[in-house]
PDB file of C-alpha atoms in Angstrom:
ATOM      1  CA  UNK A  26     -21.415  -3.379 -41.559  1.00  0.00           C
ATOM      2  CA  UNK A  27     -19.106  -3.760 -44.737  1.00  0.00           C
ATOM      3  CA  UNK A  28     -19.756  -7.013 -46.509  1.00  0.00           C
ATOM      4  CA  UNK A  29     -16.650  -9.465 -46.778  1.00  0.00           C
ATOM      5  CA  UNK A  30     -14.862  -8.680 -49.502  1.00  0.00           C
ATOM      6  CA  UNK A  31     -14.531 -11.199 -52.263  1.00  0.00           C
ATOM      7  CA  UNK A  32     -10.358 -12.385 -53.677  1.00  0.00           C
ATOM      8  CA  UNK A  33      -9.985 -13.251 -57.253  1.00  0.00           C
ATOM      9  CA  UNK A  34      -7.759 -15.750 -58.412  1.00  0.00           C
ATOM     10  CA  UNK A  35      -4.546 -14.001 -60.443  1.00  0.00           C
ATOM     11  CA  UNK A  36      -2.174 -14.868 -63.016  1.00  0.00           C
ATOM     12  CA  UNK A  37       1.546 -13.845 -62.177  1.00  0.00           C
ATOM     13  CA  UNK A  38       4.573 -13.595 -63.485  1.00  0.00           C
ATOM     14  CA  UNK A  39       7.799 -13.876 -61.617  1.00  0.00           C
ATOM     15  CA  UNK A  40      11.482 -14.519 -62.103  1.00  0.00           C
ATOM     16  CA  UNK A  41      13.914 -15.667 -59.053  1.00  0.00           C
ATOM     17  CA  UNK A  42      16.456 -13.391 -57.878  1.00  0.00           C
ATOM     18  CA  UNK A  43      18.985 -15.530 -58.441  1.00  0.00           C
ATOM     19  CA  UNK A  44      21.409 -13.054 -59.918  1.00  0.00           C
ATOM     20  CA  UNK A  45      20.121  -9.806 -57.838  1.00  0.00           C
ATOM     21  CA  UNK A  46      22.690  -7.715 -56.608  1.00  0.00           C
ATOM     22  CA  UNK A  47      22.991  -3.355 -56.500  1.00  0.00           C
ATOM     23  CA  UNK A  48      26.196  -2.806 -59.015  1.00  0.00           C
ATOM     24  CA  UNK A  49      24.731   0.382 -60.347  1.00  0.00           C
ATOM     25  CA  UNK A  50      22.917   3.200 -59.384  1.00  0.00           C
ATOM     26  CA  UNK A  51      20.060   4.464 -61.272  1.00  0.00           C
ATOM     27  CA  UNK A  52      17.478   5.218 -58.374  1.00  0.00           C
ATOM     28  CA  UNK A  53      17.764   6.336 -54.832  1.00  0.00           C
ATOM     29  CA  UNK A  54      17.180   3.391 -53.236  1.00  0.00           C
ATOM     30  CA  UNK A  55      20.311   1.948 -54.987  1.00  0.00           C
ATOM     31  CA  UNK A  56      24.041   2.554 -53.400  1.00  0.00           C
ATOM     32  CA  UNK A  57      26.568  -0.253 -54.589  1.00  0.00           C
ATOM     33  CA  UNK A  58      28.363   0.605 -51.480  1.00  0.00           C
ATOM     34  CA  UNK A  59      25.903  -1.330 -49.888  1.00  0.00           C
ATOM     35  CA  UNK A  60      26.595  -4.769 -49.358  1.00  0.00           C
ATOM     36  CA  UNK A  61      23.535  -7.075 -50.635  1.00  0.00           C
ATOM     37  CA  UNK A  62      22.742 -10.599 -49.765  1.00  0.00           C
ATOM     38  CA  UNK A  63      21.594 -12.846 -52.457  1.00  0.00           C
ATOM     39  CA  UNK A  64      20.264 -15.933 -50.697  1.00  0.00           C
ATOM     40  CA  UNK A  65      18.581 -13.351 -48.387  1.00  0.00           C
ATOM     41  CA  UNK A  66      16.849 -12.149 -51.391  1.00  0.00           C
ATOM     42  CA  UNK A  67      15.606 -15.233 -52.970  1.00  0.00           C
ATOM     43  CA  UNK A  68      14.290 -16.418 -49.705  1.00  0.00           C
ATOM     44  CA  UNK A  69      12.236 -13.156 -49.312  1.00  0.00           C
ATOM     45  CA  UNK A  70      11.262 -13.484 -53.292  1.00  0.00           C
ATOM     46  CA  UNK A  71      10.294 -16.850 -52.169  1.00  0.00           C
ATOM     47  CA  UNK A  72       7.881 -16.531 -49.267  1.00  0.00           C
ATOM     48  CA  UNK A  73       6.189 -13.920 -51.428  1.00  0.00           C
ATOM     49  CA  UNK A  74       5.709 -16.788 -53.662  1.00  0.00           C
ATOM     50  CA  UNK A  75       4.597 -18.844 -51.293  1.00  0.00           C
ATOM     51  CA  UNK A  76       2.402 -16.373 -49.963  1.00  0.00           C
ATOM     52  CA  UNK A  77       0.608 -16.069 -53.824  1.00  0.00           C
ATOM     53  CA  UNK A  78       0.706 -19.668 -53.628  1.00  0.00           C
ATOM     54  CA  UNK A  79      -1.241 -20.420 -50.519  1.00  0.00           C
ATOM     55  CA  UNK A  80      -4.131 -17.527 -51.437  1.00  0.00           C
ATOM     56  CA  UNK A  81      -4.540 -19.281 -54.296  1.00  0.00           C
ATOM     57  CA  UNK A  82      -2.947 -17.406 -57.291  1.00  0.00           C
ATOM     58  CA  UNK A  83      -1.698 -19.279 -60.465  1.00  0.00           C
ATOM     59  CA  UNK A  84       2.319 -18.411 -61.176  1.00  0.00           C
ATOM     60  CA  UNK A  85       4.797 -18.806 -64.046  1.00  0.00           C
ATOM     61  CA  UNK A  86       8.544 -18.107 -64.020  1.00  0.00           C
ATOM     62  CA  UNK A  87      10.548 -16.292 -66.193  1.00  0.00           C
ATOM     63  CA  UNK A  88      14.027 -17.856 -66.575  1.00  0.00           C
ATOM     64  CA  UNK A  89      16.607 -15.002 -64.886  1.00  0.00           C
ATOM     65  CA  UNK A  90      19.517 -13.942 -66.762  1.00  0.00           C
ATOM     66  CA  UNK A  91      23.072 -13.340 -65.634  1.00  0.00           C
ATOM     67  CA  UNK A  92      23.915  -9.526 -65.529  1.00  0.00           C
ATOM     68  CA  UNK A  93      20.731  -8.581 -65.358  1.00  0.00           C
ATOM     69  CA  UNK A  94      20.339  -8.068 -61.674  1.00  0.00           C
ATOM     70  CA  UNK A  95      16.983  -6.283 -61.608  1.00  0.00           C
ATOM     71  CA  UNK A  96      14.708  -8.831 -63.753  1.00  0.00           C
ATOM     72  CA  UNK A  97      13.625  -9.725 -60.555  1.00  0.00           C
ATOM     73  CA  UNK A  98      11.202  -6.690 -60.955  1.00  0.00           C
ATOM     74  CA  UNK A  99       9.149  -8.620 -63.162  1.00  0.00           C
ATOM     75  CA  UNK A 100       6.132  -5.752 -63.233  1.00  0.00           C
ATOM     76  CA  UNK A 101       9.077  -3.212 -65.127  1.00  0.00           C
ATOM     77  CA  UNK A 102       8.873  -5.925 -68.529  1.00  0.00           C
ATOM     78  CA  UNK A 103       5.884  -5.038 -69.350  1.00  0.00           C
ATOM     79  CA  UNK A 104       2.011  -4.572 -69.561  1.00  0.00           C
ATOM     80  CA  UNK A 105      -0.352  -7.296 -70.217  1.00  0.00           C
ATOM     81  CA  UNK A 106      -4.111  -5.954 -70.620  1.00  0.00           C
ATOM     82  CA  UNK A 107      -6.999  -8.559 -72.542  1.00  0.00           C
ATOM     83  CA  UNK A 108      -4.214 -10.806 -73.863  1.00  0.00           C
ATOM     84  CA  UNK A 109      -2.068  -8.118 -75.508  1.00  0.00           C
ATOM     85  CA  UNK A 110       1.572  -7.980 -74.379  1.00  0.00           C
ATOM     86  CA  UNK A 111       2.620  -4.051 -74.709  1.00  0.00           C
ATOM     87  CA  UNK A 112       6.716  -4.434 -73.874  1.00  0.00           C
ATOM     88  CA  UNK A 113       8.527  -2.362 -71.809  1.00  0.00           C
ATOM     89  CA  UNK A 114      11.373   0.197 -73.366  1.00  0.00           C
ATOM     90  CA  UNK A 115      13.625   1.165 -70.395  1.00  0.00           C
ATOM     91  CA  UNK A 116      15.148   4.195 -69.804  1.00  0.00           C
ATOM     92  CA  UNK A 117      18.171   3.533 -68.628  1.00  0.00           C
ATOM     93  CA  UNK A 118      20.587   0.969 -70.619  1.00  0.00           C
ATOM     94  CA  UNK A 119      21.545  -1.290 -67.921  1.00  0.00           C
ATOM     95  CA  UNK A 120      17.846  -2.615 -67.839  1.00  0.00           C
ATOM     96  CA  UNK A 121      17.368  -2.345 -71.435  1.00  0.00           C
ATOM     97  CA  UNK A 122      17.947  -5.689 -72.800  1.00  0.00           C
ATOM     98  CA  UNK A 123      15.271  -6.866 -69.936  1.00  0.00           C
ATOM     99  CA  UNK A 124      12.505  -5.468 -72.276  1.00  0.00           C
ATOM    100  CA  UNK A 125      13.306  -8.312 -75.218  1.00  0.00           C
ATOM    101  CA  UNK A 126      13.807 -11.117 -72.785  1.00  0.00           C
ATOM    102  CA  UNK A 127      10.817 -10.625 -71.379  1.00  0.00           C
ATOM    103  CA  UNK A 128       8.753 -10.180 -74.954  1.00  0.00           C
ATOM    104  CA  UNK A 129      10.301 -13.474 -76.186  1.00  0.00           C
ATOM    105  CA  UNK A 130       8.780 -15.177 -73.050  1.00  0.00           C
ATOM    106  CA  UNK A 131       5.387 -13.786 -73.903  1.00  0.00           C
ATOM    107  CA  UNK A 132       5.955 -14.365 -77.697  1.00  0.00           C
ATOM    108  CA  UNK A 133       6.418 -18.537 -77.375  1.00  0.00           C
ATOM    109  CA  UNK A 134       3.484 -18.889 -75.135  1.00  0.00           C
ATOM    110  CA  UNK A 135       1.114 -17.047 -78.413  1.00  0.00           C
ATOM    111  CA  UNK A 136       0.202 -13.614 -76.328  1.00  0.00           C
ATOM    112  CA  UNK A 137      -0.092 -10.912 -79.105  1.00  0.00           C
ATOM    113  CA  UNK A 138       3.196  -8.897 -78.621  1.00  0.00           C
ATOM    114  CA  UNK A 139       3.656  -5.074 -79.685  1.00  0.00           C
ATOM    115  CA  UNK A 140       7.050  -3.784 -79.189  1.00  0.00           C
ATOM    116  CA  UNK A 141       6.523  -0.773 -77.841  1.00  0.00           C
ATOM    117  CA  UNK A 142       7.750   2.330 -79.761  1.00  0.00           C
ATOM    118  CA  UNK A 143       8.395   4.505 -76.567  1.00  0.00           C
ATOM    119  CA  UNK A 144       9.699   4.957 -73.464  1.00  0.00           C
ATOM    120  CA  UNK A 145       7.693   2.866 -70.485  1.00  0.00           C
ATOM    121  CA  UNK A 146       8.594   0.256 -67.578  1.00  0.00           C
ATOM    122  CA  UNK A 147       5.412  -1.759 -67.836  1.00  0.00           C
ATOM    123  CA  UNK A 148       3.576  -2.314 -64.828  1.00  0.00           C
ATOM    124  CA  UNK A 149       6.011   0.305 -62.637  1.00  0.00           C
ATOM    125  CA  UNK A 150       4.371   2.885 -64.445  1.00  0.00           C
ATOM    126  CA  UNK A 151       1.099   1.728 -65.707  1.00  0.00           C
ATOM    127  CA  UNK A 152      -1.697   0.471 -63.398  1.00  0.00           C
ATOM    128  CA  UNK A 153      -4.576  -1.144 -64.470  1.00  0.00           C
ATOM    129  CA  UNK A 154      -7.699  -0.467 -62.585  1.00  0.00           C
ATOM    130  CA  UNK A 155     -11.227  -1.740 -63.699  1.00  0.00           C
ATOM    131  CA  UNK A 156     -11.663  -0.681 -67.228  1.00  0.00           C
ATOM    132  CA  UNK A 157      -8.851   2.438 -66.612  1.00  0.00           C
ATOM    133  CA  UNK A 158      -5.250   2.834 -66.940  1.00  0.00           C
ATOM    134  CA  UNK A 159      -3.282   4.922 -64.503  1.00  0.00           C
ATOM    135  CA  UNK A 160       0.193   5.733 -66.176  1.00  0.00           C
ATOM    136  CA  UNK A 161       3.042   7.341 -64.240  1.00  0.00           C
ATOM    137  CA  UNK A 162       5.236   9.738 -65.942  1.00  0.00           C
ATOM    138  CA  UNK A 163       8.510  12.330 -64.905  1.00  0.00           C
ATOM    139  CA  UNK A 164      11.361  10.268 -64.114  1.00  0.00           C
ATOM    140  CA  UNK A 165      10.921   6.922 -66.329  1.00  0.00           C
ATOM    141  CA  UNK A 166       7.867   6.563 -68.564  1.00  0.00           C
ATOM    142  CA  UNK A 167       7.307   8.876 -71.408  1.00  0.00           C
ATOM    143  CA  UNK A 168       3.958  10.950 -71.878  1.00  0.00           C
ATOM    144  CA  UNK A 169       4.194   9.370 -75.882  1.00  0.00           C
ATOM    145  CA  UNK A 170       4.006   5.934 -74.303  1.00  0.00           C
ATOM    146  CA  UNK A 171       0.619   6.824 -72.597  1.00  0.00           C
ATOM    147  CA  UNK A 172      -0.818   7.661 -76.084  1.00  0.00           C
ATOM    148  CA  UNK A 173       0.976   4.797 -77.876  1.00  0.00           C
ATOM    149  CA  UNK A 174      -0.762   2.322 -74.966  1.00  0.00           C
ATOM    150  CA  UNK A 175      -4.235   3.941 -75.646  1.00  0.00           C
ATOM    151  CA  UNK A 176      -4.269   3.034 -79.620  1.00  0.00           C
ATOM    152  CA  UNK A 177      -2.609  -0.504 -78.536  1.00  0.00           C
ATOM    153  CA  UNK A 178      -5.237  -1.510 -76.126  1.00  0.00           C
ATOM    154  CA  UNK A 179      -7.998   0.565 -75.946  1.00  0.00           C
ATOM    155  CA  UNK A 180      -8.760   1.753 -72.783  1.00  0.00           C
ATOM    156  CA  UNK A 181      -8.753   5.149 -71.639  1.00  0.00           C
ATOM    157  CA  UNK A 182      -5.465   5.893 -70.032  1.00  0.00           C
ATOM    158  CA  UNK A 183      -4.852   8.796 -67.042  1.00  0.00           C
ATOM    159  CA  UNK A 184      -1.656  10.503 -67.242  1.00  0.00           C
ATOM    160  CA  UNK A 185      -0.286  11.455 -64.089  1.00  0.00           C
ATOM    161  CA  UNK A 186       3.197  13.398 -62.898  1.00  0.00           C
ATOM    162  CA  UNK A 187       5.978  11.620 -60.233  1.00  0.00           C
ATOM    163  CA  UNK A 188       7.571  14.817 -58.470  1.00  0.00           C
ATOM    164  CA  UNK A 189       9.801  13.082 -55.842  1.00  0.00           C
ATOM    165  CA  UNK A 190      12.704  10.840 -57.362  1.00  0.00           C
ATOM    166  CA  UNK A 191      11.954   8.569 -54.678  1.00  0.00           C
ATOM    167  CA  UNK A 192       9.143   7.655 -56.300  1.00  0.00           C
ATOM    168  CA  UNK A 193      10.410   7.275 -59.841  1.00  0.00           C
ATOM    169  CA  UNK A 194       7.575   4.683 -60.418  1.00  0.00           C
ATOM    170  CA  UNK A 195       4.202   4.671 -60.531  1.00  0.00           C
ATOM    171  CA  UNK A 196       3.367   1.936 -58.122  1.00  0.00           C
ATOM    172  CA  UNK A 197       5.834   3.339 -55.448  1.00  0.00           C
ATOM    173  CA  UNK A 198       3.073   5.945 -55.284  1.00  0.00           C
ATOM    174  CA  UNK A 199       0.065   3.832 -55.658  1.00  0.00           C
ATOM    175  CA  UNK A 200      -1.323   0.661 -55.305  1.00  0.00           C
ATOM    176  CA  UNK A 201      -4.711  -0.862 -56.737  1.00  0.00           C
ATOM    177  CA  UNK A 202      -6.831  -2.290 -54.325  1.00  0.00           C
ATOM    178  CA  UNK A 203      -9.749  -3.289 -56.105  1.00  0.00           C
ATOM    179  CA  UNK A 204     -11.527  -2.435 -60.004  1.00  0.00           C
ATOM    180  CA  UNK A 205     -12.351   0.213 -58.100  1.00  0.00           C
ATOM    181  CA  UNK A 206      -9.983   1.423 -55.540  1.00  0.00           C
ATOM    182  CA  UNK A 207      -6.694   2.740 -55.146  1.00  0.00           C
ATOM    183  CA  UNK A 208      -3.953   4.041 -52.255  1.00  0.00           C
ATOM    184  CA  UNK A 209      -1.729   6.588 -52.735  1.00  0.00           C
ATOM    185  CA  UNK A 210       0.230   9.354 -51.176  1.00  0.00           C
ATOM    186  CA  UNK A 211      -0.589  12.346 -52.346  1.00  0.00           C
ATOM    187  CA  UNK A 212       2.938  14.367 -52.141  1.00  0.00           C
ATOM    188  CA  UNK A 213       4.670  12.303 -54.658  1.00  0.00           C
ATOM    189  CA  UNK A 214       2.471  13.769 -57.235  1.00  0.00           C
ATOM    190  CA  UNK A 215       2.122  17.024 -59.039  1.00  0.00           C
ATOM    191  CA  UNK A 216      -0.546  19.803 -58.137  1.00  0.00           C
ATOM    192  CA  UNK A 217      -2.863  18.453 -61.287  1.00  0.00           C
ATOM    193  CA  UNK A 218      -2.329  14.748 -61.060  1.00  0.00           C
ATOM    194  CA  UNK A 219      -3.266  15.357 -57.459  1.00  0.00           C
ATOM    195  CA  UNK A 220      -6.891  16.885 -58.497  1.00  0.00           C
ATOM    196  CA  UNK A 221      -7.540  14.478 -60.839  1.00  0.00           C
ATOM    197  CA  UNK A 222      -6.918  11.128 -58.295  1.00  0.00           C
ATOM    198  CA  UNK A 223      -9.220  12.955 -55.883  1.00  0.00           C
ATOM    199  CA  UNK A 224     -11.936  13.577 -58.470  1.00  0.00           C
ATOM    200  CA  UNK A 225     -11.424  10.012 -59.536  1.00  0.00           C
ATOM    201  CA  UNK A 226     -11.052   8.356 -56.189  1.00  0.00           C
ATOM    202  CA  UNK A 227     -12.683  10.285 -53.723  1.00  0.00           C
ATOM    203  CA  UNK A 228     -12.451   7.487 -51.412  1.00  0.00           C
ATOM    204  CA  UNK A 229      -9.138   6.676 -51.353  1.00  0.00           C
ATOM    205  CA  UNK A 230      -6.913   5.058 -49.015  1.00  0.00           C
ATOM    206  CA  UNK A 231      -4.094   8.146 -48.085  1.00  0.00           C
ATOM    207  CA  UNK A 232      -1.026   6.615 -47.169  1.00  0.00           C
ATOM    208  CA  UNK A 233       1.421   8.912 -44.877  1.00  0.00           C
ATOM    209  CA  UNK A 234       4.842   9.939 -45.489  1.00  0.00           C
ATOM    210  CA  UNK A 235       6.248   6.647 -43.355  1.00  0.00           C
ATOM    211  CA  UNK A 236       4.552   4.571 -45.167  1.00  0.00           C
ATOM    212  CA  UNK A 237       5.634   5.531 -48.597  1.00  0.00           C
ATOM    213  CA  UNK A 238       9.295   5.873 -47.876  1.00  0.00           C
ATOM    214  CA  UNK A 239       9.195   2.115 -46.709  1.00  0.00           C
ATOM    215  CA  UNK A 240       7.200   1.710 -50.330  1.00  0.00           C
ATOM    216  CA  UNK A 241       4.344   0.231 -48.546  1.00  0.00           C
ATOM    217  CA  UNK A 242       2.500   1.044 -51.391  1.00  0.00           C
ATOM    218  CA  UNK A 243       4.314  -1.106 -53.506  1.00  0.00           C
ATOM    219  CA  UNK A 244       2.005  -3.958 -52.800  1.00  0.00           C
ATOM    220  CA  UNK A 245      -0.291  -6.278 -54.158  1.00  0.00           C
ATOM    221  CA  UNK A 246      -4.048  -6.912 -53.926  1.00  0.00           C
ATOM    222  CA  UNK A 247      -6.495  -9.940 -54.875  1.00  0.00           C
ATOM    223  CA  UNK A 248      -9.292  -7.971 -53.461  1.00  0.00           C
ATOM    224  CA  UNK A 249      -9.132  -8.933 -50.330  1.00  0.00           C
ATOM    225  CA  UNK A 250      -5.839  -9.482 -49.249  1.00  0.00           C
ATOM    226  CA  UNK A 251      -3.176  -6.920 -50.085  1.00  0.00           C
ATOM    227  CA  UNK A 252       0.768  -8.025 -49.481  1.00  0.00           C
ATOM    228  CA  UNK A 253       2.713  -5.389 -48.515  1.00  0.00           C
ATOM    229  CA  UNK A 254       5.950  -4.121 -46.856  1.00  0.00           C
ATOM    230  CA  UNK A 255       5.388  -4.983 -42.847  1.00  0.00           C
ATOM    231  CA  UNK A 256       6.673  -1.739 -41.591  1.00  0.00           C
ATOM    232  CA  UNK A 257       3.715   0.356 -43.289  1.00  0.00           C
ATOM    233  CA  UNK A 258       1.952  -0.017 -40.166  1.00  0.00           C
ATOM    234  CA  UNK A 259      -0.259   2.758 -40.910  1.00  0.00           C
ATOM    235  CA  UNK A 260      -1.227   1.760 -44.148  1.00  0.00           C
ATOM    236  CA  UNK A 261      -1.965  -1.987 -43.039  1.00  0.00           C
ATOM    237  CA  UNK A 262      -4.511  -0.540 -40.509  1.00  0.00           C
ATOM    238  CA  UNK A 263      -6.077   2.004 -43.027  1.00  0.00           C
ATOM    239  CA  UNK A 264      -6.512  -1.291 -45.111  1.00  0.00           C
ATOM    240  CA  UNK A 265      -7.841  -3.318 -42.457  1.00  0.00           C
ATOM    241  CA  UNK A 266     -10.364  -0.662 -41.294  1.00  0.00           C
ATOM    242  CA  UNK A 267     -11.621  -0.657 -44.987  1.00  0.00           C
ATOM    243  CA  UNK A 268     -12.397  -4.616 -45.121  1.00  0.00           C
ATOM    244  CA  UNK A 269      -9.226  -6.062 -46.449  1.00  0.00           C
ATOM    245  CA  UNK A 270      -6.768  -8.291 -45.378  1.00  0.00           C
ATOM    246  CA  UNK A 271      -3.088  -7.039 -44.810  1.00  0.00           C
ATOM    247  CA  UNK A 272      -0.515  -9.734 -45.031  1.00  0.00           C
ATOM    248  CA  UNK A 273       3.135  -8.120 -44.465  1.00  0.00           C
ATOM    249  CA  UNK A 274       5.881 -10.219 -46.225  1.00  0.00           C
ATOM    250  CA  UNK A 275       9.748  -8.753 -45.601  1.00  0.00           C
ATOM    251  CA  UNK A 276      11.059  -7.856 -48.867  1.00  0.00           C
ATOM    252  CA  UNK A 277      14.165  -5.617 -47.299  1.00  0.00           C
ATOM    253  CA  UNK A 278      17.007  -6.983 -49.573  1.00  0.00           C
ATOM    254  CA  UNK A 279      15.377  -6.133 -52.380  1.00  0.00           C
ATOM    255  CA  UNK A 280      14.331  -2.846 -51.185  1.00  0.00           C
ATOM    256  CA  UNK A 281      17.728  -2.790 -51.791  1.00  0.00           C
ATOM    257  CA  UNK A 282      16.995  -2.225 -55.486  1.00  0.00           C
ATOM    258  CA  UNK A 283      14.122  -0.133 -55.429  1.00  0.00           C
ATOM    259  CA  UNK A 284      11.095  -2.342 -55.481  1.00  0.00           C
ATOM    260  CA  UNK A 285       8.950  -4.213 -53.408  1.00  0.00           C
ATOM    261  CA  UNK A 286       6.065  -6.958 -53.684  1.00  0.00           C
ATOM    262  CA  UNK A 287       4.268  -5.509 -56.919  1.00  0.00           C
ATOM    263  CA  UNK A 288       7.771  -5.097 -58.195  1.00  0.00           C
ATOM    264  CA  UNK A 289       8.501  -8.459 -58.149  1.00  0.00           C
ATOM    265  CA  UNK A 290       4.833  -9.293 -59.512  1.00  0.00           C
ATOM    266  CA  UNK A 291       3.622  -9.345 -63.300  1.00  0.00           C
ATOM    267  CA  UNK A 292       0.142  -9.405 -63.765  1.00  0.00           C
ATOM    268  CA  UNK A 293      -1.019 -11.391 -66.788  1.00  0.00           C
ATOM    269  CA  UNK A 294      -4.680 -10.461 -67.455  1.00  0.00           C
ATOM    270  CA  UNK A 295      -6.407 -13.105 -69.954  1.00  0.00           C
ATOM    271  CA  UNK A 296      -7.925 -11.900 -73.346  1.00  0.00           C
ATOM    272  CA  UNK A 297     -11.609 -11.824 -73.173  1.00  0.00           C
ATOM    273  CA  UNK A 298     -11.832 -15.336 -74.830  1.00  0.00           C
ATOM    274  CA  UNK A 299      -8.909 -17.664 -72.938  1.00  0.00           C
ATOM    275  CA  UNK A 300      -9.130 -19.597 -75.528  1.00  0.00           C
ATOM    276  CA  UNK A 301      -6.719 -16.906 -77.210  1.00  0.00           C
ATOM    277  CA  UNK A 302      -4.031 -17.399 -74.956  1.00  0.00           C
ATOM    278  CA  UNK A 303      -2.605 -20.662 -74.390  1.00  0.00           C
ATOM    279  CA  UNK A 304      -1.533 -21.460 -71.344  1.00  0.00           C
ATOM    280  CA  UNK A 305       1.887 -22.717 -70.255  1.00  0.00           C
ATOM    281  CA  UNK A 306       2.601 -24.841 -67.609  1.00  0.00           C
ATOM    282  CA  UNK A 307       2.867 -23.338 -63.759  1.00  0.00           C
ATOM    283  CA  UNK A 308       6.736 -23.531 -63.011  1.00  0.00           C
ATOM    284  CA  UNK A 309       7.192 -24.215 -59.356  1.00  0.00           C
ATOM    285  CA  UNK A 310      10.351 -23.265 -57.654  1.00  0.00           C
ATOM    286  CA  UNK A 311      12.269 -25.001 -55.492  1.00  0.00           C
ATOM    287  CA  UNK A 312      13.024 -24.324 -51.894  1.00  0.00           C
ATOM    288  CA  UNK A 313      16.640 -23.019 -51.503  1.00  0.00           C
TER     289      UNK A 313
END
């Protein structure tokens, strides 16, 4: 019998939708043509808050910015690993001035900033699991930001290829369950990047085609319970057979956009000493 498994307290970072509409396309979840619903948004953003709220998870707000409909994606700004803030470069240039607002939010609460040098959407394309990196790379995240991370923060980082545009991130394709474990579907990756998740994680949780293209695996774990998109059926009962604790919060509209739960969620991991890193206050949102 598996023991229980244990949650661990997290540190997010979030930013309302309260701008979020689809007025460009620049992945294939996005089509202007299709209406979106704002309010429907930020009440989806906010049960997911809720949700972090009730298991127990500390979060801060970033202030959103008009014209910027996709800060809501808070994971894209950047990658926060012992205290050091490596900021995200984006691709394409409606996102780009999302990299600097997000750096100046780190900079006034004293994290050590480095402005990236290359190409990389923070968290969408770098995963943190245990003492490894996993960093996507083919449609948004250069190979030269995977080496430029490793000198920044030390760790060893694992390059691995995104085939399908669909998944044009990292965490579309895989989620981190644990220091130790990881989901993924296997087709959205290349031939190699397969091999080397299966001789890293032979114990993987494989998610299925219909889970992926709901991005089911754009979801977030403490541990113990992992929030994900409700209609990954499969995946929830893969997870639940395995000891953890699925918890399916809607996140349609912004779906809309291309992301999901971990989309919407910025991990801020601690330096080794706290002390390092003040702390600001925890920003609670109201109900709309």
């Amino acid at each position: 019998m598996r023991p229980p498994r244990q949650a661990t307290p997290r540190h997010f970072l979030m930013c309302r939708p309260t701008y979020f509409t689809v007025s460009y396309e620049i992945n294939p979840w996005m089509h202007p043509s299709v209406p979106t619903d704002t309010a429907k948004a930020v009440a989806q953003w906010q049960e997911l808050y809720d949700t972090y709220v009730r298991l127990g998870h500390r979060i801060e707000l970033i202030d959103p910015l008009e014209g910027l409909p996709d800060m809501v994606y808070a994971a894209n700004g950047a990658l926060v690993s012992d205290g050091v803030v490596y900021t995200a470069k984006f691709t394409y240039p409606e996102r780009m001035a999302e990299g600097p607002a997000y750096a100046e939010w780190f900079a006034e609460r004293g994290y050590r900033v480095h402005t990236a040098a290359e190409t990389n959407e923070g968290e969408g394309d770098i995963l943190t699991v245990g003492d490894l990196v996993l960093a996507g790379t083919g449609f948004r995240t250069s190979t030269a930001a995977h080496k430029e991370l490793q000198e920044v923060i030390g760790k060893p980082v694992i390059s691995l290829t995104l085939v399908d545009p669909r998944f044009y991130h990292l965490d579309t394709a895989l989620m981190v369950l644990s220091d130790t474990e990881i989901a993924y579907y296997p087709a959205a990756f290349s031939d190699g990047s397969r091999r080397v998740l299966e001789r890293l994680f032979p114990d993987a949780v494989i998610a299925t085609e219909d889970d992926a293209v709901v991005l089911g695996l754009n979801g977030v774990s403490d541990g113990r319970h992992v929030i994900h998109n409700p209609r990954a059926t499969h995946l929830a009962a893969a997870l639940a057979e395995r000891g953890f604790e699925p918890i399916g919060i809607d996140t349609s509209e912004l779906l809309k956009g291309g992301g999901g739960a971990k989309c919407c969620t910025l991990e801020l991991r601690a330096a080794v000493d706290a002390a390092e890193v003040p702390s600001a206050p925890v920003a609670v949102p109201q109900a709309v």
